[in-house]
Coordinates of C-alpha atoms in Angstrom, one line a residue:
X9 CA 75.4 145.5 88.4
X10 CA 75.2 149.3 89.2
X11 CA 75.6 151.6 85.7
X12 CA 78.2 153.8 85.9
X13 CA 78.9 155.9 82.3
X14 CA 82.0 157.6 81.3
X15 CA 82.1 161.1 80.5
X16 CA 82.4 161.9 76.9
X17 CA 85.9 162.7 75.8
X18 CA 86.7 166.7 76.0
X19 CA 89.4 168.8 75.4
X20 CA 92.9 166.5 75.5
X21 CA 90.7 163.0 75.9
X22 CA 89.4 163.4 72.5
X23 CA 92.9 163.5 71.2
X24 CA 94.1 160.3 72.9
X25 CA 94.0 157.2 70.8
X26 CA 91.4 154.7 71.7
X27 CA 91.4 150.6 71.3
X28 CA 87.5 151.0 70.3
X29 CA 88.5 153.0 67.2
X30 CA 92.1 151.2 66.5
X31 CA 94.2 153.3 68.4
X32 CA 93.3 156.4 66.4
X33 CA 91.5 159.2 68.3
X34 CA 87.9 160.0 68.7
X35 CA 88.9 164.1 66.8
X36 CA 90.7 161.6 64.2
X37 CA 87.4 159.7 63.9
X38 CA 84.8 162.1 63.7
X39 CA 87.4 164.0 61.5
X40 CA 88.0 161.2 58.7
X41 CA 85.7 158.5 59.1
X42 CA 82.6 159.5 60.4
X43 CA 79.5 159.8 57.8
X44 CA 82.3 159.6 55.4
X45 CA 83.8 156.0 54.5
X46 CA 84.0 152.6 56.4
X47 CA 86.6 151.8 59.0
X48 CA 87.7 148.2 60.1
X49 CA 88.8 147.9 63.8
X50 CA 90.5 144.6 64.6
X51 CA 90.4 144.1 68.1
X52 CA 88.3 146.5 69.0
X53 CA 87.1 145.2 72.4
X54 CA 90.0 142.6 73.6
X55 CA 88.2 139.7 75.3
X56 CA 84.5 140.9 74.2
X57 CA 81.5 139.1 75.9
X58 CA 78.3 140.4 74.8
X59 CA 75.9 141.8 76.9
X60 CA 73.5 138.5 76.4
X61 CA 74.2 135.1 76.0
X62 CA 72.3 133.0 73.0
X63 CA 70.4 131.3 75.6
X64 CA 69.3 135.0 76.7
X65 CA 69.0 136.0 73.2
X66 CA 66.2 133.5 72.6
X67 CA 64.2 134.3 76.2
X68 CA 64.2 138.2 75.0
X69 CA 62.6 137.1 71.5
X70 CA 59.7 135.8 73.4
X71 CA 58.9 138.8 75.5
X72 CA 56.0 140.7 73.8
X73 CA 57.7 144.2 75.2
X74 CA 60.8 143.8 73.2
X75 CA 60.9 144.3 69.1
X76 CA 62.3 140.9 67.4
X77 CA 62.3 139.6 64.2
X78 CA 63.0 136.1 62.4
X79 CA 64.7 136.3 59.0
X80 CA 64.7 133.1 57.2
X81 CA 65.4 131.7 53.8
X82 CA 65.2 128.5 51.7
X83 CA 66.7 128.4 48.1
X84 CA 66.4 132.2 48.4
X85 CA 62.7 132.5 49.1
X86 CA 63.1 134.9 52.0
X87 CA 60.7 134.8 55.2
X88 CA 60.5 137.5 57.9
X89 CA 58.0 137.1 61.1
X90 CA 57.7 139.4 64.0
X91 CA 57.6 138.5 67.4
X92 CA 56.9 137.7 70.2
X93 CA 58.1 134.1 69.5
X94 CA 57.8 131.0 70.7
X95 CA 59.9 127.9 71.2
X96 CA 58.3 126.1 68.0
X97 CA 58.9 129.4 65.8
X98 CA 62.7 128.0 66.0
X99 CA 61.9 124.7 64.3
X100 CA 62.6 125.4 61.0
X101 CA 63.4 123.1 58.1
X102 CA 66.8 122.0 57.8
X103 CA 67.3 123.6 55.0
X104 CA 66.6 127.0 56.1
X105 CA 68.9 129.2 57.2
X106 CA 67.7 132.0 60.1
X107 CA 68.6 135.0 61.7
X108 CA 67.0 136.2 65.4
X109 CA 67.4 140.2 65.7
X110 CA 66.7 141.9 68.6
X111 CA 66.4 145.9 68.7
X112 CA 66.8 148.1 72.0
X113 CA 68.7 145.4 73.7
X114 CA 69.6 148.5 76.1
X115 CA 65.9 148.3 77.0
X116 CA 66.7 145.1 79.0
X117 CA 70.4 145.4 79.9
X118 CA 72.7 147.1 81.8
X119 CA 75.3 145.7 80.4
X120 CA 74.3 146.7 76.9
X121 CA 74.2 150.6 78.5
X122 CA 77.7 149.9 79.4
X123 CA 78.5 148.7 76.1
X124 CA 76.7 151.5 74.6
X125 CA 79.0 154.2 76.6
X126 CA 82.4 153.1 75.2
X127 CA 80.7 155.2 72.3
X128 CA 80.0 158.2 74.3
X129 CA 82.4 160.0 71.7
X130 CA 79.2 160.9 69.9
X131 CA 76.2 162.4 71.8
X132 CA 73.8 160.3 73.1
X133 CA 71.2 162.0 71.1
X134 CA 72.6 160.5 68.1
X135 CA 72.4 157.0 69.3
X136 CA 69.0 154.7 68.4
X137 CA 69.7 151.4 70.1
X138 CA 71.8 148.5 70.7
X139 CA 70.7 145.7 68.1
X140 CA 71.8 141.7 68.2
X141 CA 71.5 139.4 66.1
X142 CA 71.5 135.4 66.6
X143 CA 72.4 133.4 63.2
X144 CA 73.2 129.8 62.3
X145 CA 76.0 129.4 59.7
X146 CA 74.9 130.4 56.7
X147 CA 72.5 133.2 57.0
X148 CA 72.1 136.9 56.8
X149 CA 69.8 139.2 55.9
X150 CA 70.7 139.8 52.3
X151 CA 72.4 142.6 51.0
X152 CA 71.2 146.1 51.6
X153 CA 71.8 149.4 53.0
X154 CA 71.4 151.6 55.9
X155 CA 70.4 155.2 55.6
X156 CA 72.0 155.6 58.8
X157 CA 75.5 155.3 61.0
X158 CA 76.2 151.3 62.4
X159 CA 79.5 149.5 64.0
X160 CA 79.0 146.0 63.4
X161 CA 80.8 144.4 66.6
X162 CA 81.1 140.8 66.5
X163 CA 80.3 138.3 69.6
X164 CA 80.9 135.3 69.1
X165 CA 81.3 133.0 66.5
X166 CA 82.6 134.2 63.0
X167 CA 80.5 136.6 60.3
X168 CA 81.8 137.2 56.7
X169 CA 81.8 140.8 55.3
X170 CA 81.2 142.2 51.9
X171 CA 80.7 146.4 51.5
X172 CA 80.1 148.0 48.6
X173 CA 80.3 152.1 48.4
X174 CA 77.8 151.6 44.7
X175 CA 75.8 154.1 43.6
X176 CA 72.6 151.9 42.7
X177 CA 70.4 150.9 45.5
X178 CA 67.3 149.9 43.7
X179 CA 65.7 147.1 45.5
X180 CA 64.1 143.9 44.9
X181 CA 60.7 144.5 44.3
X182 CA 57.8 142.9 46.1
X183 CA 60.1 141.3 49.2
X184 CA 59.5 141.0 52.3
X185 CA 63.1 142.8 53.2
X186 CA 65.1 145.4 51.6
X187 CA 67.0 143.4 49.9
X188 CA 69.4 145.2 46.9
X189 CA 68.7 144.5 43.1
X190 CA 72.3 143.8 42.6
X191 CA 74.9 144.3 44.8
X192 CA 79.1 143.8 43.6
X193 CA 81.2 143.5 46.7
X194 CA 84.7 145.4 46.4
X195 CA 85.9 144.7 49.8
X196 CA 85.3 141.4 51.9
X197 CA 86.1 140.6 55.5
X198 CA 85.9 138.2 58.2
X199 CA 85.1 139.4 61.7
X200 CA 86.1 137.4 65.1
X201 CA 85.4 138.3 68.4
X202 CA 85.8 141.7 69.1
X203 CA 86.3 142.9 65.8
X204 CA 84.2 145.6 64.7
X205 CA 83.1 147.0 61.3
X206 CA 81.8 151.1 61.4
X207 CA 80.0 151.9 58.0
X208 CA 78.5 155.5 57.3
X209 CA 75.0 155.6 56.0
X210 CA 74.5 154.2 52.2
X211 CA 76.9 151.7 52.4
X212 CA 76.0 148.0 50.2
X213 CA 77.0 145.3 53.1
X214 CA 76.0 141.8 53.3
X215 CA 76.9 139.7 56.4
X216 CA 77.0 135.6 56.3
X217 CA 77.8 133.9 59.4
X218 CA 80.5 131.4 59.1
X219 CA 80.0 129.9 62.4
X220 CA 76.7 130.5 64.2
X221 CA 77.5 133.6 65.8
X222 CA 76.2 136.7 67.7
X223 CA 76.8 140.3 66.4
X224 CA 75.9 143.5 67.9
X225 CA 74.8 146.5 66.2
X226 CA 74.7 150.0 67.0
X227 CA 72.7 152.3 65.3
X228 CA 72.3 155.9 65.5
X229 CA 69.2 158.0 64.6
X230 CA 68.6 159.8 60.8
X231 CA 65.3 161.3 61.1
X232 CA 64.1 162.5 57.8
X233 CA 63.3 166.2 56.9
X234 CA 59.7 164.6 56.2
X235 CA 59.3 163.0 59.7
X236 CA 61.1 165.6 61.6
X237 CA 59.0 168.6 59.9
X238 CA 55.6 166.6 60.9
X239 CA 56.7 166.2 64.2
X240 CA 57.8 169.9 64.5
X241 CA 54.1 170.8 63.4
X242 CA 52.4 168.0 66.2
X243 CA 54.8 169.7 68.5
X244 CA 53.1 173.6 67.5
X245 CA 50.2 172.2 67.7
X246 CA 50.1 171.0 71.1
X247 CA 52.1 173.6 72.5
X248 CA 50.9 176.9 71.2
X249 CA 47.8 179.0 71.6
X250 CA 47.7 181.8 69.0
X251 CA 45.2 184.5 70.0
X252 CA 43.1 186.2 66.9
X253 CA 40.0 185.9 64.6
X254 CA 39.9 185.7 60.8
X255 CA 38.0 188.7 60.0
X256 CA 37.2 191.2 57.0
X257 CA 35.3 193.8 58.1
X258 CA 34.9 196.9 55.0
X259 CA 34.8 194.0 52.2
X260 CA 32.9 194.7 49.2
X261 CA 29.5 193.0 47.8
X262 CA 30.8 189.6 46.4
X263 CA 30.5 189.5 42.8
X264 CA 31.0 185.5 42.3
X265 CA 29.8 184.0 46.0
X266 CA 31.6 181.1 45.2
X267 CA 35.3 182.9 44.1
X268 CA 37.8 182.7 46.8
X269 CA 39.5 186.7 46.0
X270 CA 43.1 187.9 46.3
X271 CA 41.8 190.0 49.3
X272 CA 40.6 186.5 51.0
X273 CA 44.3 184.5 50.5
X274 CA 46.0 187.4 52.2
X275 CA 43.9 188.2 55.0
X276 CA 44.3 184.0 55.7
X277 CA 48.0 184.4 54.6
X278 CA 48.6 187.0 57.3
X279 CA 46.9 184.9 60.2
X280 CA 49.6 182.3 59.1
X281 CA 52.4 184.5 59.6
X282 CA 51.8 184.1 63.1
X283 CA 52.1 180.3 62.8
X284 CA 56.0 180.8 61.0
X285 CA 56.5 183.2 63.7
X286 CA 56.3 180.6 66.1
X287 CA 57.9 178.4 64.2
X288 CA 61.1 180.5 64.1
X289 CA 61.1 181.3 68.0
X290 CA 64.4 179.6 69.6
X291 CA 62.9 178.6 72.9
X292 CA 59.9 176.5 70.6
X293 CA 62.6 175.2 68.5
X294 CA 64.8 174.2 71.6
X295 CA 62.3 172.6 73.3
X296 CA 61.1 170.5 70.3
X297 CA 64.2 169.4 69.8
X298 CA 65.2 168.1 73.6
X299 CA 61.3 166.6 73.5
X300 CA 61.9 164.8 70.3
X301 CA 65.1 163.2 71.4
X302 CA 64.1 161.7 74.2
X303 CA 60.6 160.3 72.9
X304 CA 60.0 156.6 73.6
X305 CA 59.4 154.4 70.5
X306 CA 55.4 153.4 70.6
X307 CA 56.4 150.0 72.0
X308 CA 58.1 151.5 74.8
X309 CA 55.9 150.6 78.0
X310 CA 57.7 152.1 81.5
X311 CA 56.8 150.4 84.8
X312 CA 55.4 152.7 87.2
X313 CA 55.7 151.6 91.2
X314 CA 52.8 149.6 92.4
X315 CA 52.7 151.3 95.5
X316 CA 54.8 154.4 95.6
X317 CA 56.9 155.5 98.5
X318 CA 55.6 159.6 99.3
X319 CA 57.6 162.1 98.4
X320 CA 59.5 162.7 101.9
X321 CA 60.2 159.0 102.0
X322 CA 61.6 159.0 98.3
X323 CA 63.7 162.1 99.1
X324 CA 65.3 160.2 102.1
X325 CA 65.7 156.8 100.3
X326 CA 67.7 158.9 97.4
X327 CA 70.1 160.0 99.9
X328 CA 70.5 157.3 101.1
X329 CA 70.7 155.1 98.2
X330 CA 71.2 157.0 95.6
X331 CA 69.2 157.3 91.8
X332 CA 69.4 155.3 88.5
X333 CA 67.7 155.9 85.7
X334 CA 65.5 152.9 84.0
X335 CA 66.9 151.3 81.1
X336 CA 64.3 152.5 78.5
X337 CA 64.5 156.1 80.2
X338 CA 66.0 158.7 77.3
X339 CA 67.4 161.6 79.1
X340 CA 69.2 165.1 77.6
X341 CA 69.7 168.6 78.7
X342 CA 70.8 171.8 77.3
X343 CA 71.6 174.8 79.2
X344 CA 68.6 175.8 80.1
X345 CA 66.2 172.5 80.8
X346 CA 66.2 168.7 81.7
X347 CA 64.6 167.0 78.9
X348 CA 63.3 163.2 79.7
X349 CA 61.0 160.6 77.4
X350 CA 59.8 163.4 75.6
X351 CA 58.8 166.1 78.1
X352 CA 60.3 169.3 79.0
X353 CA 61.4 168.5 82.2
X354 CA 63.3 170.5 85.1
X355 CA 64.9 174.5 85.0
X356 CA 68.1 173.0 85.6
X357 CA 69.9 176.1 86.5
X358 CA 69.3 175.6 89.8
X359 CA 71.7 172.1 90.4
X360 CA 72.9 172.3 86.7
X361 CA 75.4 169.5 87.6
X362 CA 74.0 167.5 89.3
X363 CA 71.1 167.1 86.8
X364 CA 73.4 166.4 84.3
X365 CA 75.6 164.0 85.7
X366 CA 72.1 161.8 86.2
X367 CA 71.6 162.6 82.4
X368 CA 75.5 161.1 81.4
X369 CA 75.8 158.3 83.6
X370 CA 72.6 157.4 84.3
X371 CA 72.7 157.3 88.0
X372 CA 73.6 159.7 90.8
X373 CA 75.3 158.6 93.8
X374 CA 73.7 159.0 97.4
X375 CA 76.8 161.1 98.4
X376 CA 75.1 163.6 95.3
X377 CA 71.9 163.2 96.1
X378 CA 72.5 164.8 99.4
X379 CA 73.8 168.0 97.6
X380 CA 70.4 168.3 95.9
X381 CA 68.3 171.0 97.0
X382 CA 64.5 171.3 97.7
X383 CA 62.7 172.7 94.8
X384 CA 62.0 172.3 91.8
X385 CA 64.4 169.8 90.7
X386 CA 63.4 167.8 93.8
X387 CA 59.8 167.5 92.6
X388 CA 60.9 166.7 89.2
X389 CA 62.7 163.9 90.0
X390 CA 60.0 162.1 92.4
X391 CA 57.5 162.6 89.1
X392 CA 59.9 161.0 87.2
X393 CA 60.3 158.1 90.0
X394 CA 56.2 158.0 89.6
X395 CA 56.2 157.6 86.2
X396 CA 58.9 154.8 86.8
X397 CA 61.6 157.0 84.5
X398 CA 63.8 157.0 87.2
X399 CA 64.5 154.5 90.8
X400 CA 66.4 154.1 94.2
X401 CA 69.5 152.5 93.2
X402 CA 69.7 149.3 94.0
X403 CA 72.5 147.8 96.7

């Protein structure tokens, strides 16, 4: 099937109620729910068929380019195994109960971008992935929390669940999973098809499947202070060059060779200013941010063309086929450049539009690909079709 994204909801749109969110508004939402306290949505996808089938499910978990896990327990005495897996990793003891999760689902599905842009109320830089999870009646994953944002839509089958907004989140110490201390449930409820749970970050929740079932997850980044700072600084590294030499010509005769003076601390203080100083310039700071953003997880692997078409050929194909992006591509802009899988990408002044419908919808048509000028942009987007970010739409 060809991808074809909605626009996020502006102006009047994000005012209109939606089915997704209950039939209030996406301004309503953001305004009273979101990072703030949980929201049950019965019905939140009439007819809902997930973007895999359990049979498809089980062929992902064997692929070594996709991230799955195995969650099992007997009498409590909780397993987890990473993948890939394969058929006889599914034989467990009758007694056990399981749970298959699968993360970046979009990663191998259109379908599961399509699912993910009914939530194109929040920006896509905010989304992490699409996660499913296969389990037989009975299991779960024990209770826990997330330090992130999550709607819990349910597939098929039937999953029970318990939330709990408590304040103690200590966890079970030396466990495989993250599994709470202690956990009191103070609301409980049972999702069908199409029902969908949204929990802000910190939330106790424990899910048991009643039926074997699959539920889809999806998840939306929280980057630490920590992990964002260190990335900001392997970001200044690699992108700087700050011209100057300690020096200290006029010092006096050490008195202690081995003292590091006053005088010594400033003079290394004052080369460091330059460093802040760089730190604090916008255009490093915006380009950090659209390069971080977009960054592939390490397992992500992108599947260059065997035999590339040149770049006349490419140009001619585009218009008349048109452009989609690969599912694993992660694509923003802001008003100034074209950021994809982590690199400062195109000046996208130039077809501003154009650019960023690719970005939102994740395909441009042939009919738009003709209004695409030679340049820069152009060149952009055949090294993105080289480093297989980007493809002629398939017909």
């Amino acid at each position: 099937m060809n991808l074809h994204r909605t626009k996020p909801p502006t102006g009047n749109a994000a005012q209109l109620p939606l089915d997704l969110l209950g039939g209030i508004s996406a301004s309503v939402f953001l305004r009273d729910y979101w990072q703030k306290k949980p929201l049950l949505i019965r019905n939140a996808i009439k007819g809902f068929v997930g973007p895999l089938s359990k049979k498809e499910v089980f062929t992902l978990a064997r692929r070594d380019d996709a991230e799955s896990r195995l969650v099992s327990s007997v009498a409590g005495d909780w397993q987890l195994q990473h993948g890939p897996f394969s058929a006889k990793d599914f034989r467990l003891p009758q007694s056990a109960v399981w749970t298959v999760l699968i993360q970046d689902v979009q990663h191998f599905s259109y379908e599961a971008h399509e699912l993910l842009a009914r939530f194109n109320f929040i920006p896509q830089a905010r989304i992490d992935d699409l996660m499913v999870s296969y389990a037989v009646a009975g299991a779960g994953v024990g209770p826990h929390f997330d330090t992130y944002d999550v709607f819990l839509l349910q597939g098929s089958g039937r999953r029970r669940w318990q939330i709990s907004q408590q304040r103690d989140l200590r966890l079970e110490p030396d466990m495989p999973l993250k599994i709470l201390s202690y956990f009191k449930p103070t609301e409980e409820f049972v999702l069908e098809t199409g029902d969908m749970l949204y929990l802000p970050p910190s939330v106790a929740h424990n899910g048991i499947a009643e039926s074997e079932c699959l539920t889809w997850s999806v998840g939306f980044r929280a980057p630490s202070k920590q992990d964002m700072s260190l990335a900001f600084l392997d970001y200044l590294r690699d992108s700087i060059s700050l011209a100057g030499l300690y020096a200290d010509a006029g010092i006096e005769p050490s008195r202690s060779c081995a003292e590091i003076d006053p005088a010594m601390r400033q003079r290394f203080s004052d080369l460091l200013n330059s460093v802040q100083a760089a730190a604090n310039d916008p255009a490093n700071v915006r380009k950090f941010v659209g390069c971080y953003l977009t960054e592939p997880k390490t397992h992500v692997v992108f599947d260059v063309p065997e035999e590339p078409v040149s770049a006349k050929q490419f140009e001619q194909l585009m218009k008349r086929h048109g452009l989609e992006l690969d599912l694993k591509t992660r694509i923003l802009y802001d008003d100034k450049h074209a950021y994809v899988n982590g690199e400062v990408a195109a000046d996208i002044r130039g077809s501003r539009q154009l650019l960023r419908e690719l970005a939102n919808r994740r395909m441009l048509s042939a009919a738009k690909c003709i209004e695409l000028k030679p340049g820069v942009e152009m060149k952009w987007l055949y090294q993105c079709y080289c480093d297989g970010a980007l493809s002629i739409a398939r017909h």
